[in-house]
Amino acid sequence: MRALVISGGGSKGAYAGGIAEYLICEAGRKYDIFIGTSTGSLLIPFLASGEVQRAKNVYTRVCQSDIFDSCPFLVKKTENGFTTRINHLGVLKQFIKGRKTFGESANLRKLIGKTLTEDIFEKIVHSQPYVIVTVANLSRNMVEYKYARDCTYEDYCDWIWISTNMVPFMSLVQKNGDDYADGGFGNLVPIQEAINMGAKELDVIVLNPRHIPSRYPKSTNAFNLLVRGFGFMLHQIGQDDIKMSLIESRFSNIKINLIHTPRMLTDNSFIFDPSQMKAWWQEGFEHASLHL
């Protein structure tokens, strides 16, 4: 069995989309398992159903307001990229309303419902490949894997949304009596579940370079520091996921093809800019065409 695994990475998912487009549409690779975390969970239903162009349309047009109905930070585009600062008024409103997070991402759930139609869902449910998203159950302190064929349409859209919600910046979702959040809190690169399903060859898209820069610029504000802290945590989780899977592969005749980004795309993957994400999709496609 062959698996396509896509890590978490927020807006960097556009780069993964470009790589996946090449692997599926140009290289003609067929997969028995599609599994992702966070932004990977958003991509895999479209890839598994052959709707690559639909995924591309979404990832190259999405903007902040498509994700957040209450954004915890303010973004300013400059000649050198982007600057961010805390949206103090927005965060204050969240606290006044008694919310548990700095921001809300209900708009993303609406976007998922608009783009992942029931027809696409039925196609992946009745197709051969397994299509799996990763979520973190914070109430039970465990990672869970949600299979499309075990879900209703509405439930599966919920699980995809939940898989992307990096709290406390995005919504904390209560489902089935438990609190759920981004699967990256427990498994950023869900290689092990694909192996458990019987995959013997895996193409794994990791949305970070193989070697992270040894020194970042100084943090400019509290929000920047918080994002960087989460980035450090997620990177370490991802490294552990990869190392453990590589160790198992050496003793189990499993081939793992790790596909990293060749550079650090951004230090803030909560920024969703259509022009930037369009460029990343194309860059990912070209990188794959040259190196895979």
PDB file of C-alpha atoms in Angstrom:
ATOM      1  CA  MET A   1       0.000   0.000   0.000  1.00  0.00           C
ATOM      2  CA  ARG A   2       1.141   3.541  -0.758  1.00  0.00           C
ATOM      3  CA  ALA A   3       0.299   6.611   1.337  1.00  0.00           C
ATOM      4  CA  LEU A   4       0.428  10.365   0.886  1.00  0.00           C
ATOM      5  CA  VAL A   5       1.015  12.132   4.209  1.00  0.00           C
ATOM      6  CA  ILE A   6       0.788  15.931   4.537  1.00  0.00           C
ATOM      7  CA  SER A   7       1.911  17.731   7.674  1.00  0.00           C
ATOM      8  CA  GLY A   8       0.346  20.746   9.314  1.00  0.00           C
ATOM      9  CA  GLY A   9       1.514  24.199   8.342  1.00  0.00           C
ATOM     10  CA  GLY A  10      -1.337  26.706   7.969  1.00  0.00           C
ATOM     11  CA  SER A  11      -1.011  28.863   4.878  1.00  0.00           C
ATOM     12  CA  LYS A  12       2.075  26.864   3.842  1.00  0.00           C
ATOM     13  CA  GLY A  13      -0.375  24.177   2.755  1.00  0.00           C
ATOM     14  CA  ALA A  14      -0.351  25.950  -0.609  1.00  0.00           C
ATOM     15  CA  TYR A  15       3.203  24.692  -1.118  1.00  0.00           C
ATOM     16  CA  ALA A  16       2.115  21.149  -0.273  1.00  0.00           C
ATOM     17  CA  GLY A  17      -0.700  21.506  -2.790  1.00  0.00           C
ATOM     18  CA  GLY A  18       1.787  22.292  -5.548  1.00  0.00           C
ATOM     19  CA  ILE A  19       3.876  19.237  -4.672  1.00  0.00           C
ATOM     20  CA  ALA A  20       0.787  17.023  -4.530  1.00  0.00           C
ATOM     21  CA  GLU A  21      -0.415  18.339  -7.891  1.00  0.00           C
ATOM     22  CA  TYR A  22       2.839  17.222  -9.468  1.00  0.00           C
ATOM     23  CA  LEU A  23       2.852  13.824  -7.752  1.00  0.00           C
ATOM     24  CA  ILE A  24      -0.732  13.010  -8.710  1.00  0.00           C
ATOM     25  CA  CYS A  25      -1.292  14.806 -12.014  1.00  0.00           C
ATOM     26  CA  GLU A  26       2.174  14.683 -13.581  1.00  0.00           C
ATOM     27  CA  ALA A  27       3.998  11.754 -11.973  1.00  0.00           C
ATOM     28  CA  GLY A  28       0.806   9.693 -11.920  1.00  0.00           C
ATOM     29  CA  ARG A  29       1.290   8.325  -8.414  1.00  0.00           C
ATOM     30  CA  LYS A  30      -1.655   6.395  -6.983  1.00  0.00           C
ATOM     31  CA  TYR A  31      -2.288   6.260  -3.267  1.00  0.00           C
ATOM     32  CA  ASP A  32      -4.219   3.838  -1.086  1.00  0.00           C
ATOM     33  CA  ILE A  33      -4.105   6.148   1.928  1.00  0.00           C
ATOM     34  CA  PHE A  34      -4.389   9.931   2.195  1.00  0.00           C
ATOM     35  CA  ILE A  35      -3.750  11.311   5.662  1.00  0.00           C
ATOM     36  CA  GLY A  36      -3.127  14.835   6.918  1.00  0.00           C
ATOM     37  CA  THR A  37      -2.959  17.115   9.908  1.00  0.00           C
ATOM     38  CA  SER A  38      -4.337  20.658   9.993  1.00  0.00           C
ATOM     39  CA  THR A  39      -3.780  22.180   6.529  1.00  0.00           C
ATOM     40  CA  GLY A  40      -3.008  18.642   5.333  1.00  0.00           C
ATOM     41  CA  SER A  41      -6.512  17.636   6.440  1.00  0.00           C
ATOM     42  CA  LEU A  42      -7.941  20.408   4.271  1.00  0.00           C
ATOM     43  CA  LEU A  43      -6.063  19.206   1.207  1.00  0.00           C
ATOM     44  CA  ILE A  44      -6.501  15.446   1.281  1.00  0.00           C
ATOM     45  CA  PRO A  45     -10.244  15.147   0.476  1.00  0.00           C
ATOM     46  CA  PHE A  46      -9.716  17.092  -2.746  1.00  0.00           C
ATOM     47  CA  LEU A  47      -6.588  15.149  -3.668  1.00  0.00           C
ATOM     48  CA  ALA A  48      -8.232  11.792  -2.970  1.00  0.00           C
ATOM     49  CA  SER A  49     -11.272  12.682  -5.089  1.00  0.00           C
ATOM     50  CA  GLY A  50      -9.233  13.997  -8.017  1.00  0.00           C
ATOM     51  CA  GLU A  51     -10.366  17.575  -7.362  1.00  0.00           C
ATOM     52  CA  VAL A  52      -6.849  19.022  -7.418  1.00  0.00           C
ATOM     53  CA  GLN A  53      -7.893  22.120  -9.346  1.00  0.00           C
ATOM     54  CA  ARG A  54     -10.605  22.888  -6.805  1.00  0.00           C
ATOM     55  CA  ALA A  55      -8.024  22.713  -4.000  1.00  0.00           C
ATOM     56  CA  LYS A  56      -5.760  25.005  -6.007  1.00  0.00           C
ATOM     57  CA  ASN A  57      -8.548  27.525  -6.519  1.00  0.00           C
ATOM     58  CA  VAL A  58      -9.205  27.661  -2.782  1.00  0.00           C
ATOM     59  CA  TYR A  59      -5.580  27.857  -1.667  1.00  0.00           C
ATOM     60  CA  THR A  60      -4.656  30.568  -4.159  1.00  0.00           C
ATOM     61  CA  ARG A  61      -7.640  32.807  -3.381  1.00  0.00           C
ATOM     62  CA  VAL A  62      -8.211  32.482   0.359  1.00  0.00           C
ATOM     63  CA  CYS A  63      -7.638  35.511   2.604  1.00  0.00           C
ATOM     64  CA  GLN A  64      -7.822  36.330   6.332  1.00  0.00           C
ATOM     65  CA  SER A  65     -11.572  36.975   6.329  1.00  0.00           C
ATOM     66  CA  ASP A  66     -12.200  33.534   4.800  1.00  0.00           C
ATOM     67  CA  ILE A  67     -10.557  31.966   7.858  1.00  0.00           C
ATOM     68  CA  PHE A  68     -11.348  34.226  10.800  1.00  0.00           C
ATOM     69  CA  ASP A  69     -14.615  35.804  11.858  1.00  0.00           C
ATOM     70  CA  SER A  70     -12.676  37.224  14.802  1.00  0.00           C
ATOM     71  CA  CYS A  71      -8.974  37.545  14.008  1.00  0.00           C
ATOM     72  CA  PRO A  72      -6.682  37.847  17.073  1.00  0.00           C
ATOM     73  CA  PHE A  73      -4.064  39.880  15.232  1.00  0.00           C
ATOM     74  CA  LEU A  74      -3.758  42.637  12.667  1.00  0.00           C
ATOM     75  CA  VAL A  75      -1.711  42.120   9.503  1.00  0.00           C
ATOM     76  CA  LYS A  76       0.052  44.849   7.568  1.00  0.00           C
ATOM     77  CA  LYS A  77       1.711  44.178   4.230  1.00  0.00           C
ATOM     78  CA  THR A  78       5.044  45.927   3.714  1.00  0.00           C
ATOM     79  CA  GLU A  79       7.767  45.983   1.077  1.00  0.00           C
ATOM     80  CA  ASN A  80       9.661  43.354   3.081  1.00  0.00           C
ATOM     81  CA  GLY A  81       6.731  41.040   3.774  1.00  0.00           C
ATOM     82  CA  PHE A  82       4.211  41.279   6.614  1.00  0.00           C
ATOM     83  CA  THR A  83       4.081  42.661  10.120  1.00  0.00           C
ATOM     84  CA  THR A  84       1.587  41.554  12.761  1.00  0.00           C
ATOM     85  CA  ARG A  85       0.390  42.851  16.085  1.00  0.00           C
ATOM     86  CA  ILE A  86      -2.275  41.835  18.564  1.00  0.00           C
ATOM     87  CA  ASN A  87      -5.831  42.923  17.778  1.00  0.00           C
ATOM     88  CA  HIS A  88      -6.421  44.233  21.292  1.00  0.00           C
ATOM     89  CA  LEU A  89     -10.014  45.273  20.638  1.00  0.00           C
ATOM     90  CA  GLY A  90     -10.877  41.952  19.030  1.00  0.00           C
ATOM     91  CA  VAL A  91      -9.297  39.941  21.841  1.00  0.00           C
ATOM     92  CA  LEU A  92     -11.079  42.098  24.441  1.00  0.00           C
ATOM     93  CA  LYS A  93     -14.414  41.395  22.745  1.00  0.00           C
ATOM     94  CA  GLN A  94     -13.660  37.677  22.923  1.00  0.00           C
ATOM     95  CA  PHE A  95     -13.115  37.881  26.666  1.00  0.00           C
ATOM     96  CA  ILE A  96     -16.242  40.001  27.187  1.00  0.00           C
ATOM     97  CA  LYS A  97     -18.254  37.338  25.337  1.00  0.00           C
ATOM     98  CA  GLY A  98     -16.768  34.694  27.624  1.00  0.00           C
ATOM     99  CA  ARG A  99     -14.886  32.958  24.789  1.00  0.00           C
ATOM    100  CA  LYS A 100     -11.994  30.635  25.600  1.00  0.00           C
ATOM    101  CA  THR A 101      -9.770  31.682  22.696  1.00  0.00           C
ATOM    102  CA  PHE A 102      -8.247  34.906  21.348  1.00  0.00           C
ATOM    103  CA  GLY A 103      -9.900  34.427  17.957  1.00  0.00           C
ATOM    104  CA  GLU A 104     -12.662  32.490  16.174  1.00  0.00           C
ATOM    105  CA  SER A 105     -12.502  30.594  12.889  1.00  0.00           C
ATOM    106  CA  ALA A 106     -16.166  29.874  12.115  1.00  0.00           C
ATOM    107  CA  ASN A 107     -15.645  31.383   8.660  1.00  0.00           C
ATOM    108  CA  LEU A 108     -13.265  28.532   7.855  1.00  0.00           C
ATOM    109  CA  ARG A 109     -15.993  26.015   8.701  1.00  0.00           C
ATOM    110  CA  LYS A 110     -18.307  27.830   6.271  1.00  0.00           C
ATOM    111  CA  LEU A 111     -15.602  27.758   3.595  1.00  0.00           C
ATOM    112  CA  ILE A 112     -15.130  24.007   4.051  1.00  0.00           C
ATOM    113  CA  GLY A 113     -18.871  23.481   3.633  1.00  0.00           C
ATOM    114  CA  LYS A 114     -18.893  25.532   0.430  1.00  0.00           C
ATOM    115  CA  THR A 115     -15.893  23.897  -1.221  1.00  0.00           C
ATOM    116  CA  LEU A 116     -16.076  20.297   0.026  1.00  0.00           C
ATOM    117  CA  THR A 117     -19.464  19.445  -1.430  1.00  0.00           C
ATOM    118  CA  GLU A 118     -21.538  16.388  -0.565  1.00  0.00           C
ATOM    119  CA  ASP A 119     -20.759  15.007  -4.040  1.00  0.00           C
ATOM    120  CA  ILE A 120     -17.020  15.130  -3.316  1.00  0.00           C
ATOM    121  CA  PHE A 121     -17.594  13.569   0.099  1.00  0.00           C
ATOM    122  CA  GLU A 122     -19.607  10.704  -1.426  1.00  0.00           C
ATOM    123  CA  LYS A 123     -16.848  10.178  -3.967  1.00  0.00           C
ATOM    124  CA  ILE A 124     -14.163   9.713  -1.305  1.00  0.00           C
ATOM    125  CA  VAL A 125     -16.405   7.591   0.914  1.00  0.00           C
ATOM    126  CA  HIS A 126     -17.049   5.119  -1.889  1.00  0.00           C
ATOM    127  CA  SER A 127     -13.550   5.188  -3.369  1.00  0.00           C
ATOM    128  CA  GLN A 128     -10.773   2.732  -2.612  1.00  0.00           C
ATOM    129  CA  PRO A 129      -8.349   5.021  -0.729  1.00  0.00           C
ATOM    130  CA  TYR A 130      -8.656   5.711   2.974  1.00  0.00           C
ATOM    131  CA  VAL A 131      -8.979   9.443   3.661  1.00  0.00           C
ATOM    132  CA  ILE A 132      -8.005  10.333   7.229  1.00  0.00           C
ATOM    133  CA  VAL A 133      -7.755  13.548   9.266  1.00  0.00           C
ATOM    134  CA  THR A 134      -5.924  14.007  12.562  1.00  0.00           C
ATOM    135  CA  VAL A 135      -7.464  15.780  15.561  1.00  0.00           C
ATOM    136  CA  ALA A 136      -6.445  16.386  19.170  1.00  0.00           C
ATOM    137  CA  ASN A 137      -8.940  15.479  21.885  1.00  0.00           C
ATOM    138  CA  LEU A 138      -7.938  17.851  24.676  1.00  0.00           C
ATOM    139  CA  SER A 139     -10.484  16.444  27.109  1.00  0.00           C
ATOM    140  CA  ARG A 140      -9.016  12.942  26.922  1.00  0.00           C
ATOM    141  CA  ASN A 141      -5.425  14.019  26.202  1.00  0.00           C
ATOM    142  CA  MET A 142      -5.153  11.895  23.058  1.00  0.00           C
ATOM    143  CA  VAL A 143      -4.822  12.050  19.275  1.00  0.00           C
ATOM    144  CA  GLU A 144      -7.699  10.684  17.200  1.00  0.00           C
ATOM    145  CA  TYR A 145      -7.902   9.770  13.526  1.00  0.00           C
ATOM    146  CA  LYS A 146     -11.160  10.319  11.654  1.00  0.00           C
ATOM    147  CA  TYR A 147     -11.850   8.206   8.568  1.00  0.00           C
ATOM    148  CA  ALA A 148     -14.173   9.661   5.943  1.00  0.00           C
ATOM    149  CA  ARG A 149     -15.958   6.340   5.433  1.00  0.00           C
ATOM    150  CA  ASP A 150     -16.916   6.260   9.131  1.00  0.00           C
ATOM    151  CA  CYS A 151     -18.477   9.749   9.143  1.00  0.00           C
ATOM    152  CA  THR A 152     -21.510  11.613   7.943  1.00  0.00           C
ATOM    153  CA  TYR A 153     -20.891  14.552   5.626  1.00  0.00           C
ATOM    154  CA  GLU A 154     -21.470  17.186   8.334  1.00  0.00           C
ATOM    155  CA  ASP A 155     -19.320  15.319  10.851  1.00  0.00           C
ATOM    156  CA  TYR A 156     -16.440  14.978   8.407  1.00  0.00           C
ATOM    157  CA  CYS A 157     -16.538  18.705   7.590  1.00  0.00           C
ATOM    158  CA  ASP A 158     -16.431  19.338  11.342  1.00  0.00           C
ATOM    159  CA  TRP A 159     -13.419  17.053  11.817  1.00  0.00           C
ATOM    160  CA  ILE A 160     -11.509  18.749   8.998  1.00  0.00           C
ATOM    161  CA  TRP A 161     -12.247  22.137  10.550  1.00  0.00           C
ATOM    162  CA  ILE A 162     -11.287  20.920  14.013  1.00  0.00           C
ATOM    163  CA  SER A 163      -8.004  19.536  12.661  1.00  0.00           C
ATOM    164  CA  THR A 164      -7.020  23.057  11.549  1.00  0.00           C
ATOM    165  CA  ASN A 165      -7.940  24.958  14.721  1.00  0.00           C
ATOM    166  CA  MET A 166      -4.727  25.985  16.440  1.00  0.00           C
ATOM    167  CA  VAL A 167      -5.969  27.219  19.809  1.00  0.00           C
ATOM    168  CA  PRO A 168      -5.829  29.745  21.383  1.00  0.00           C
ATOM    169  CA  PHE A 169      -5.709  31.673  18.088  1.00  0.00           C
ATOM    170  CA  MET A 170      -8.645  29.793  16.549  1.00  0.00           C
ATOM    171  CA  SER A 171     -11.834  28.143  17.769  1.00  0.00           C
ATOM    172  CA  LEU A 172     -11.934  25.503  20.477  1.00  0.00           C
ATOM    173  CA  VAL A 173     -14.647  23.094  19.334  1.00  0.00           C
ATOM    174  CA  GLN A 174     -16.841  20.954  21.544  1.00  0.00           C
ATOM    175  CA  LYS A 175     -17.966  17.764  19.830  1.00  0.00           C
ATOM    176  CA  ASN A 176     -19.435  14.615  21.355  1.00  0.00           C
ATOM    177  CA  GLY A 177     -18.970  16.196  24.772  1.00  0.00           C
ATOM    178  CA  ASP A 178     -15.199  16.705  24.417  1.00  0.00           C
ATOM    179  CA  ASP A 179     -12.961  19.692  23.601  1.00  0.00           C
ATOM    180  CA  TYR A 180     -11.095  19.324  20.308  1.00  0.00           C
ATOM    181  CA  ALA A 181      -8.336  21.279  18.561  1.00  0.00           C
ATOM    182  CA  ASP A 182      -5.646  21.085  15.889  1.00  0.00           C
ATOM    183  CA  GLY A 183      -4.216  17.603  15.398  1.00  0.00           C
ATOM    184  CA  GLY A 184      -0.745  19.119  15.327  1.00  0.00           C
ATOM    185  CA  PHE A 185      -0.795  19.356  19.117  1.00  0.00           C
ATOM    186  CA  GLY A 186      -0.186  15.609  19.173  1.00  0.00           C
ATOM    187  CA  ASN A 187       0.833  14.485  15.694  1.00  0.00           C
ATOM    188  CA  LEU A 188       2.010  17.106  13.219  1.00  0.00           C
ATOM    189  CA  VAL A 189       3.260  14.579  10.653  1.00  0.00           C
ATOM    190  CA  PRO A 190       0.912  11.552  10.919  1.00  0.00           C
ATOM    191  CA  ILE A 191       3.232   8.973   9.392  1.00  0.00           C
ATOM    192  CA  GLN A 192       2.648   6.359  12.071  1.00  0.00           C
ATOM    193  CA  GLU A 193      -1.074   6.000  11.406  1.00  0.00           C
ATOM    194  CA  ALA A 194      -0.376   5.337   7.716  1.00  0.00           C
ATOM    195  CA  ILE A 195       2.147   2.665   8.726  1.00  0.00           C
ATOM    196  CA  ASN A 196      -0.393   1.178  11.124  1.00  0.00           C
ATOM    197  CA  MET A 197      -2.832   0.969   8.211  1.00  0.00           C
ATOM    198  CA  GLY A 198      -0.319  -1.124   6.270  1.00  0.00           C
ATOM    199  CA  ALA A 199       1.456   1.427   4.086  1.00  0.00           C
ATOM    200  CA  LYS A 200       4.790   0.143   2.761  1.00  0.00           C
ATOM    201  CA  GLU A 201       5.779   3.240   0.764  1.00  0.00           C
ATOM    202  CA  LEU A 202       4.995   6.764   1.910  1.00  0.00           C
ATOM    203  CA  ASP A 203       5.402  10.161   0.288  1.00  0.00           C
ATOM    204  CA  VAL A 204       5.538  12.570   3.220  1.00  0.00           C
ATOM    205  CA  ILE A 205       5.258  16.329   2.638  1.00  0.00           C
ATOM    206  CA  VAL A 206       6.775  18.219   5.574  1.00  0.00           C
ATOM    207  CA  LEU A 207       6.081  21.953   5.513  1.00  0.00           C
ATOM    208  CA  ASN A 208       9.392  22.969   7.037  1.00  0.00           C
ATOM    209  CA  PRO A 209      12.936  22.797   5.665  1.00  0.00           C
ATOM    210  CA  ARG A 210      15.110  19.880   6.681  1.00  0.00           C
ATOM    211  CA  HIS A 211      17.347  22.283   8.597  1.00  0.00           C
ATOM    212  CA  ILE A 212      15.654  25.141  10.428  1.00  0.00           C
ATOM    213  CA  PRO A 213      17.603  28.442  10.598  1.00  0.00           C
ATOM    214  CA  SER A 214      19.701  28.470  13.761  1.00  0.00           C
ATOM    215  CA  ARG A 215      18.771  32.049  14.635  1.00  0.00           C
ATOM    216  CA  TYR A 216      15.654  34.129  14.084  1.00  0.00           C
ATOM    217  CA  PRO A 217      15.328  37.905  14.315  1.00  0.00           C
ATOM    218  CA  LYS A 218      14.241  39.230  17.699  1.00  0.00           C
ATOM    219  CA  SER A 219      10.532  39.026  18.520  1.00  0.00           C
ATOM    220  CA  THR A 220       8.888  42.395  17.937  1.00  0.00           C
ATOM    221  CA  ASN A 221       5.798  42.017  20.143  1.00  0.00           C
ATOM    222  CA  ALA A 222       3.916  39.608  22.407  1.00  0.00           C
ATOM    223  CA  PHE A 223       1.945  38.065  19.556  1.00  0.00           C
ATOM    224  CA  ASN A 224       5.086  37.454  17.509  1.00  0.00           C
ATOM    225  CA  LEU A 225       6.686  35.789  20.534  1.00  0.00           C
ATOM    226  CA  LEU A 226       3.616  33.592  21.111  1.00  0.00           C
ATOM    227  CA  VAL A 227       3.508  32.477  17.469  1.00  0.00           C
ATOM    228  CA  ARG A 228       7.215  31.722  17.523  1.00  0.00           C
ATOM    229  CA  GLY A 229       6.805  29.694  20.696  1.00  0.00           C
ATOM    230  CA  PHE A 230       4.055  27.614  19.097  1.00  0.00           C
ATOM    231  CA  GLY A 231       6.189  27.205  15.996  1.00  0.00           C
ATOM    232  CA  PHE A 232       9.046  25.844  18.085  1.00  0.00           C
ATOM    233  CA  MET A 233       6.720  23.406  19.861  1.00  0.00           C
ATOM    234  CA  LEU A 234       5.175  22.141  16.635  1.00  0.00           C
ATOM    235  CA  HIS A 235       8.555  21.741  14.975  1.00  0.00           C
ATOM    236  CA  GLN A 236       9.754  19.561  17.841  1.00  0.00           C
ATOM    237  CA  ILE A 237       6.574  17.457  17.697  1.00  0.00           C
ATOM    238  CA  GLY A 238       7.034  17.027  13.955  1.00  0.00           C
ATOM    239  CA  GLN A 239      10.668  16.024  14.360  1.00  0.00           C
ATOM    240  CA  ASP A 240       9.677  13.398  16.909  1.00  0.00           C
ATOM    241  CA  ASP A 241       6.956  12.060  14.581  1.00  0.00           C
ATOM    242  CA  ILE A 242       9.483  11.694  11.764  1.00  0.00           C
ATOM    243  CA  LYS A 243      12.271  10.172  13.874  1.00  0.00           C
ATOM    244  CA  MET A 244      10.025   7.526  15.421  1.00  0.00           C
ATOM    245  CA  SER A 245       8.632   6.534  12.029  1.00  0.00           C
ATOM    246  CA  LEU A 246      12.084   6.350  10.432  1.00  0.00           C
ATOM    247  CA  ILE A 247      13.282   4.061  13.205  1.00  0.00           C
ATOM    248  CA  GLU A 248      10.342   1.719  12.645  1.00  0.00           C
ATOM    249  CA  SER A 249      10.806   1.784   8.863  1.00  0.00           C
ATOM    250  CA  ARG A 250      14.355   0.422   9.177  1.00  0.00           C
ATOM    251  CA  PHE A 251      13.061  -2.759  10.762  1.00  0.00           C
ATOM    252  CA  SER A 252       9.825  -3.176   8.792  1.00  0.00           C
ATOM    253  CA  ASN A 253      10.831  -2.880   5.116  1.00  0.00           C
ATOM    254  CA  ILE A 254       8.985   0.418   4.787  1.00  0.00           C
ATOM    255  CA  LYS A 255      10.122   3.158   2.400  1.00  0.00           C
ATOM    256  CA  ILE A 256       9.553   6.741   3.543  1.00  0.00           C
ATOM    257  CA  ASN A 257      10.168   9.551   1.031  1.00  0.00           C
ATOM    258  CA  LEU A 258      10.461  12.798   3.007  1.00  0.00           C
ATOM    259  CA  ILE A 259       9.736  15.919   0.957  1.00  0.00           C
ATOM    260  CA  HIS A 260      10.702  19.090   2.827  1.00  0.00           C
ATOM    261  CA  THR A 261      10.384  22.699   1.730  1.00  0.00           C
ATOM    262  CA  PRO A 262      13.795  23.879   0.497  1.00  0.00           C
ATOM    263  CA  ARG A 263      13.585  27.045   2.598  1.00  0.00           C
ATOM    264  CA  MET A 264      11.648  28.618   5.457  1.00  0.00           C
ATOM    265  CA  LEU A 265       8.539  29.923   3.718  1.00  0.00           C
ATOM    266  CA  THR A 266       7.300  32.098   6.586  1.00  0.00           C
ATOM    267  CA  ASP A 267       7.604  32.539  10.341  1.00  0.00           C
ATOM    268  CA  ASN A 268       3.841  33.146  10.633  1.00  0.00           C
ATOM    269  CA  SER A 269       1.638  30.587   8.914  1.00  0.00           C
ATOM    270  CA  PHE A 270      -1.528  32.323  10.202  1.00  0.00           C
ATOM    271  CA  ILE A 271      -1.179  34.940   7.454  1.00  0.00           C
ATOM    272  CA  PHE A 272      -3.326  34.054   4.446  1.00  0.00           C
ATOM    273  CA  ASP A 273      -2.409  36.208   1.467  1.00  0.00           C
ATOM    274  CA  PRO A 274      -3.679  35.082  -1.973  1.00  0.00           C
ATOM    275  CA  SER A 275      -0.685  36.313  -3.965  1.00  0.00           C
ATOM    276  CA  GLN A 276       1.798  34.731  -1.579  1.00  0.00           C
ATOM    277  CA  MET A 277      -0.050  31.413  -1.489  1.00  0.00           C
ATOM    278  CA  LYS A 278      -0.390  31.367  -5.277  1.00  0.00           C
ATOM    279  CA  ALA A 279       3.379  31.803  -5.544  1.00  0.00           C
ATOM    280  CA  TRP A 280       3.956  29.003  -3.012  1.00  0.00           C
ATOM    281  CA  TRP A 281       1.702  26.596  -4.930  1.00  0.00           C
ATOM    282  CA  GLN A 282       3.667  27.220  -8.108  1.00  0.00           C
ATOM    283  CA  GLU A 283       6.985  26.978  -6.254  1.00  0.00           C
ATOM    284  CA  GLY A 284       5.963  23.641  -4.747  1.00  0.00           C
ATOM    285  CA  PHE A 285       4.983  22.274  -8.149  1.00  0.00           C
ATOM    286  CA  GLU A 286       8.272  23.388  -9.714  1.00  0.00           C
ATOM    287  CA  HIS A 287      10.327  22.047  -6.828  1.00  0.00           C
ATOM    288  CA  ALA A 288       8.653  18.651  -7.190  1.00  0.00           C
ATOM    289  CA  SER A 289       9.128  18.604 -10.945  1.00  0.00           C
ATOM    290  CA  LEU A 290      12.866  19.203 -10.546  1.00  0.00           C
ATOM    291  CA  HIS A 291      13.621  16.943  -7.570  1.00  0.00           C
ATOM    292  CA  LEU A 292      11.090  14.102  -7.511  1.00  0.00           C
TER     293      LEU A 292
END
